[in-house]
mmCIF file of C-alpha atoms in Angstrom:
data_model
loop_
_atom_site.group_PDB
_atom_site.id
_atom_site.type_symbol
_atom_site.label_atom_id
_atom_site.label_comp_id
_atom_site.label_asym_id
_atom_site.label_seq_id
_atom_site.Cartn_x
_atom_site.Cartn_y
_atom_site.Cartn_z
ATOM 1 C CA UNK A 4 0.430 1.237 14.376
ATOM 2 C CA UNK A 5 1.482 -2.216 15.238
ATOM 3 C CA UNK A 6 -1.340 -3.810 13.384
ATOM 4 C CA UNK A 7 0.284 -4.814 10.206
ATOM 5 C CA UNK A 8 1.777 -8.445 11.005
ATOM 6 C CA UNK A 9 1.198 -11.393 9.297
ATOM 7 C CA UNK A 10 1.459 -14.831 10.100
ATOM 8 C CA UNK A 11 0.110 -17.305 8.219
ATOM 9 C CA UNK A 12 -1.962 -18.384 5.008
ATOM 10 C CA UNK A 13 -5.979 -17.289 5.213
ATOM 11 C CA UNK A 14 -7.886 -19.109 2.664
ATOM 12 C CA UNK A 15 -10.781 -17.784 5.248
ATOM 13 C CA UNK A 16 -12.041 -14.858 2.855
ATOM 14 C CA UNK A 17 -12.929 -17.434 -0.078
ATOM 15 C CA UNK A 18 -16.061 -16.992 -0.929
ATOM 16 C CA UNK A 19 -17.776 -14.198 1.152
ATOM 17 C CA UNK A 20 -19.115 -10.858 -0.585
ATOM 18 C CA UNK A 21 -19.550 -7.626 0.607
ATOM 19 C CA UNK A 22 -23.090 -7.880 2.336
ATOM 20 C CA UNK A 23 -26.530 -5.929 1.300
ATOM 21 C CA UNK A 24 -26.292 -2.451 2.761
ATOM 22 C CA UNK A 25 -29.660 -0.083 3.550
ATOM 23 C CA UNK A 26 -29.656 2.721 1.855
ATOM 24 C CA UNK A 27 -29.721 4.486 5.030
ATOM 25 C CA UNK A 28 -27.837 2.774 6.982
ATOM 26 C CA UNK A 29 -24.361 1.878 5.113
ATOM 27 C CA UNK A 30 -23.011 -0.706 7.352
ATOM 28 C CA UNK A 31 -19.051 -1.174 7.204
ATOM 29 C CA UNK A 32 -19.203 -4.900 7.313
ATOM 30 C CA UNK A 33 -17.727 -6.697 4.140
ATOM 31 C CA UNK A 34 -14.536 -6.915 2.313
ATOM 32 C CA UNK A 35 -11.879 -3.585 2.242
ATOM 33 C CA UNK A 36 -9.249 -2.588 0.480
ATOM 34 C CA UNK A 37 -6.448 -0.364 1.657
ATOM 35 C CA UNK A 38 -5.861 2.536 -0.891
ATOM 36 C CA UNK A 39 -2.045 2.074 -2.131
ATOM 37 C CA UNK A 40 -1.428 -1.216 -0.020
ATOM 38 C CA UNK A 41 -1.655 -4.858 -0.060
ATOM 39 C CA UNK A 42 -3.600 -4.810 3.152
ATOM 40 C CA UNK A 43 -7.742 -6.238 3.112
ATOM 41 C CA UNK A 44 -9.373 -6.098 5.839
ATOM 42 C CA UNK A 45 -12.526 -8.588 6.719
ATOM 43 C CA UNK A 46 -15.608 -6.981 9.186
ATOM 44 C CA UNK A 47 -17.813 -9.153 9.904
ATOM 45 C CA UNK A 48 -19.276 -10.878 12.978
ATOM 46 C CA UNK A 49 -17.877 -8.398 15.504
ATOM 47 C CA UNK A 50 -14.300 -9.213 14.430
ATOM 48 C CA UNK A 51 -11.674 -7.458 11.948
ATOM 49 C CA UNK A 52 -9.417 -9.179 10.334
ATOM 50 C CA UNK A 53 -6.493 -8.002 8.047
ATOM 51 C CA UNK A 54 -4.812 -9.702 5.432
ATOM 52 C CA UNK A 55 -1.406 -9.168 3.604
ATOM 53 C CA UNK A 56 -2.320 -9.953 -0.344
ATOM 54 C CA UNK A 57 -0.155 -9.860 -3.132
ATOM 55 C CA UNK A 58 -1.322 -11.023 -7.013
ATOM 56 C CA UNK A 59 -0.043 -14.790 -5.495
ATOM 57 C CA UNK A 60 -0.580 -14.567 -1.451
ATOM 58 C CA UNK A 61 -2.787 -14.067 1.446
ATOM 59 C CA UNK A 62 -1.283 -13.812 4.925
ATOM 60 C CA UNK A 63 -3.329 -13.357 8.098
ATOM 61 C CA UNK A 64 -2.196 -10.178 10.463
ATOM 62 C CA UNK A 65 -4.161 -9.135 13.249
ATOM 63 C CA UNK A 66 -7.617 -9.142 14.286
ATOM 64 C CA UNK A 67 -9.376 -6.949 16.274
ATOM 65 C CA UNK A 68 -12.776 -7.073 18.356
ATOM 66 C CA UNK A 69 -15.882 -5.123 18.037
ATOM 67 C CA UNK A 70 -16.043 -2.417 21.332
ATOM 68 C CA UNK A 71 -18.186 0.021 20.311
ATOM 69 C CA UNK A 72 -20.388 1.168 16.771
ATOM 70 C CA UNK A 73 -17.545 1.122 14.196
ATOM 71 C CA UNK A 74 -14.961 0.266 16.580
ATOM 72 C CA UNK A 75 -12.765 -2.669 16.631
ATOM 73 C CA UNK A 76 -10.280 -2.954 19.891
ATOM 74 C CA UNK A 77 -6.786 -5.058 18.944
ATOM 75 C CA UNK A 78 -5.354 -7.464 21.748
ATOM 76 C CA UNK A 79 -2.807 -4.421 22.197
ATOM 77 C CA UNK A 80 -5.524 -2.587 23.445
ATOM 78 C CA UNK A 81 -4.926 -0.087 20.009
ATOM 79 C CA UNK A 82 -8.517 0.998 19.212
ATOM 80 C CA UNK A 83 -9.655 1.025 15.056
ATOM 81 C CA UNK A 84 -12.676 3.384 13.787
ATOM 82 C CA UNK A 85 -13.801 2.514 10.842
ATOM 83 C CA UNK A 86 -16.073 4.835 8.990
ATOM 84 C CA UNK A 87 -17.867 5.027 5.149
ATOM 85 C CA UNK A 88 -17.642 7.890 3.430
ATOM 86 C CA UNK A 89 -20.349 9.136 1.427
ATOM 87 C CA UNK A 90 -21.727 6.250 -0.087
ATOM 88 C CA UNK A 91 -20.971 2.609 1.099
ATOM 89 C CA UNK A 92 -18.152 1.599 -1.286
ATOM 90 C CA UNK A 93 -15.906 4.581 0.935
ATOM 91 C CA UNK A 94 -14.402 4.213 3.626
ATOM 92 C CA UNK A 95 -11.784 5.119 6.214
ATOM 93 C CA UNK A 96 -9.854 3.099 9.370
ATOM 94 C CA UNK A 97 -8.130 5.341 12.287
ATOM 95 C CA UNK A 98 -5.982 4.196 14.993
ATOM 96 C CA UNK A 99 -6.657 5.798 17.739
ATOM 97 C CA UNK A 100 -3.786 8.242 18.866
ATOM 98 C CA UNK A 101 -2.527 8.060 15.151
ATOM 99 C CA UNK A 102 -2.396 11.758 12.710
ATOM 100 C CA UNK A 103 -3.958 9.893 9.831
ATOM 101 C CA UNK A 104 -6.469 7.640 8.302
ATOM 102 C CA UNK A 105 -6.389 5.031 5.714
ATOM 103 C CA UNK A 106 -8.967 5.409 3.132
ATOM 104 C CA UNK A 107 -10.735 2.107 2.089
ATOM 105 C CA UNK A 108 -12.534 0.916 -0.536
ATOM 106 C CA UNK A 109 -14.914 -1.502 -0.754
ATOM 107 C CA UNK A 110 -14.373 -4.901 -2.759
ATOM 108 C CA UNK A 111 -17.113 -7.143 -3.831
ATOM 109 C CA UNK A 112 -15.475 -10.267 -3.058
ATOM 110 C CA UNK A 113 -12.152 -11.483 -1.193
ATOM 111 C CA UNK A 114 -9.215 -11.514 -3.629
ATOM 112 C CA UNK A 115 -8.243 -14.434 -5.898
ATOM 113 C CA UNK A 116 -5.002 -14.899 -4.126
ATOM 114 C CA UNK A 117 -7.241 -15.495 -0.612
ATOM 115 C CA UNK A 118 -9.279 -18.436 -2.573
ATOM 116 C CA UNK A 119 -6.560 -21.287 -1.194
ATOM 117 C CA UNK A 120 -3.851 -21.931 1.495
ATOM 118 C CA UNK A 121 -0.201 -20.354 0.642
ATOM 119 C CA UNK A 122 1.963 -22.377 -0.925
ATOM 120 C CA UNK A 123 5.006 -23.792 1.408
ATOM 121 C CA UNK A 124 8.571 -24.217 1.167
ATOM 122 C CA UNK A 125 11.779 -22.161 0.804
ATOM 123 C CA UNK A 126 11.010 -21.422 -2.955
ATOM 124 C CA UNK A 127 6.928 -20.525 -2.070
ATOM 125 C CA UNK A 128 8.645 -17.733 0.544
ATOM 126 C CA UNK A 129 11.151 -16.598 -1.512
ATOM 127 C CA UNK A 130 8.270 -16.107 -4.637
ATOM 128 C CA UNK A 131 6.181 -13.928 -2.180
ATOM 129 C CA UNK A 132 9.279 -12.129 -1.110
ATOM 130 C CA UNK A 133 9.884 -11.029 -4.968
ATOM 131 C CA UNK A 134 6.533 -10.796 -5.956
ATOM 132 C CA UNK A 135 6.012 -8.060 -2.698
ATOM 133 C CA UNK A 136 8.704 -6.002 -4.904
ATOM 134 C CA UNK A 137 7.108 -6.115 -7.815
ATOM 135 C CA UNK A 138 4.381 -4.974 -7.282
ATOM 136 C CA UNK A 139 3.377 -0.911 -7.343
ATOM 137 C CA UNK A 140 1.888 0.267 -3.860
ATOM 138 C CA UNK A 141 0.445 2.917 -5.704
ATOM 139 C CA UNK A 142 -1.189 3.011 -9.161
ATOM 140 C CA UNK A 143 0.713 6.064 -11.415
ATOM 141 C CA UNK A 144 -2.365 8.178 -10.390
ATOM 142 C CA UNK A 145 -2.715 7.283 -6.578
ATOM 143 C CA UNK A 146 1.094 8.297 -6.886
ATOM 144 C CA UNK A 147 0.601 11.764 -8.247
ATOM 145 C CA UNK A 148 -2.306 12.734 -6.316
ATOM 146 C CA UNK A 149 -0.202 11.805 -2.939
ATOM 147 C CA UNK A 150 2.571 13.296 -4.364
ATOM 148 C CA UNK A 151 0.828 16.848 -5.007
ATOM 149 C CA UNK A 152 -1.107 16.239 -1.933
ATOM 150 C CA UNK A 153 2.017 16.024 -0.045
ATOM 151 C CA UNK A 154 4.182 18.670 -1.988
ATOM 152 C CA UNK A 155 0.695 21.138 -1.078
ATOM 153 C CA UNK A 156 1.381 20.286 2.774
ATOM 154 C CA UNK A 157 5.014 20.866 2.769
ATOM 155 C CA UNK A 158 4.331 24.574 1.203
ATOM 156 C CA UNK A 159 1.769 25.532 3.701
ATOM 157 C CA UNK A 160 3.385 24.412 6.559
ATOM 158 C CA UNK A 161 6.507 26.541 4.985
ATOM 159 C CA UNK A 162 4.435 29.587 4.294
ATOM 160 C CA UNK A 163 3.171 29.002 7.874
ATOM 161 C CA UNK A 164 6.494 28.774 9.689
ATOM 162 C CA UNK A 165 7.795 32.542 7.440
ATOM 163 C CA UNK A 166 4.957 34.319 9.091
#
């Protein structure tokens, strides 16, 4: 999936909030969170937008368009389904042709780092750059449960292949 590229500083969350949701209707417009990854993603208006955040940065990536109920079409013509899952603070995004999903979560607001442009300059990159290492993708729990999840695949695709 090519749609994890950023380019540039987006100080264009700041300030909006996930919006009112019908009970009956959970609507997948508002702020997201990729489980285990510094990617946010931004539906609203018939557009999706994905940031890059860290604790100190925001980067734009890609956006995609709105084709269809809960999918979003990327200039590359790769086709996004996002979904909620159970209640409205779930959630999961597909590319189309891909094995897996991303689960979301839902945030309440954008993230701090979003609230103003990056900083510039060769030190300003080279802080990002660090700070990207830094940082866990995965909280010590996230990390187990993938792990175990993972480790559970592997053995039944073994136990699969003996038969």
């Amino acid at each position: 999936m090519r749609f994890v590229m950023a380019t540039a500083a987006a100080p264009a969350l700041v300030g909006r909030t996930a919006p009112a949701v019908s009970a009956h209707q959970p609507t997948t417009d508002g702020i997201w969170r990729m489980d285990g990854y510094g990617t946010v993603l931004s539906l609203r208006d018939g557009t999706l937008r994905e940031y890059q955040t860290t604790t100190v940065i925001c980067l734009e990536g890609d956006s995609a368009q709105r084709t269809g109920p809960g999918t979003y079409t990327v200039p590359d013509g790769t086709v996004l389904t996002v979904r909620t899952r159970g209640d409205r603070d779930r959630g999961s995004l597909r590319a189309d042709g891909s094995v897996g999903e991303r689960s979301l979560r839902r945030l309440p607001k954008s993230p701090e780092a979003c609230a103003s442009p990056a900083p510039e300059g060769p030190l300003a990159a080279f802080d990002v750059f660090w700070q990207s290492f830094e940082e866990p993708v995965f909280t010590e729990e996230e990390f187990a449960e993938r792990r175990d999840s993972a480790f559970d695949r592997a053995l039944n695709v073994l136990r699969e292949a003996r038969r």
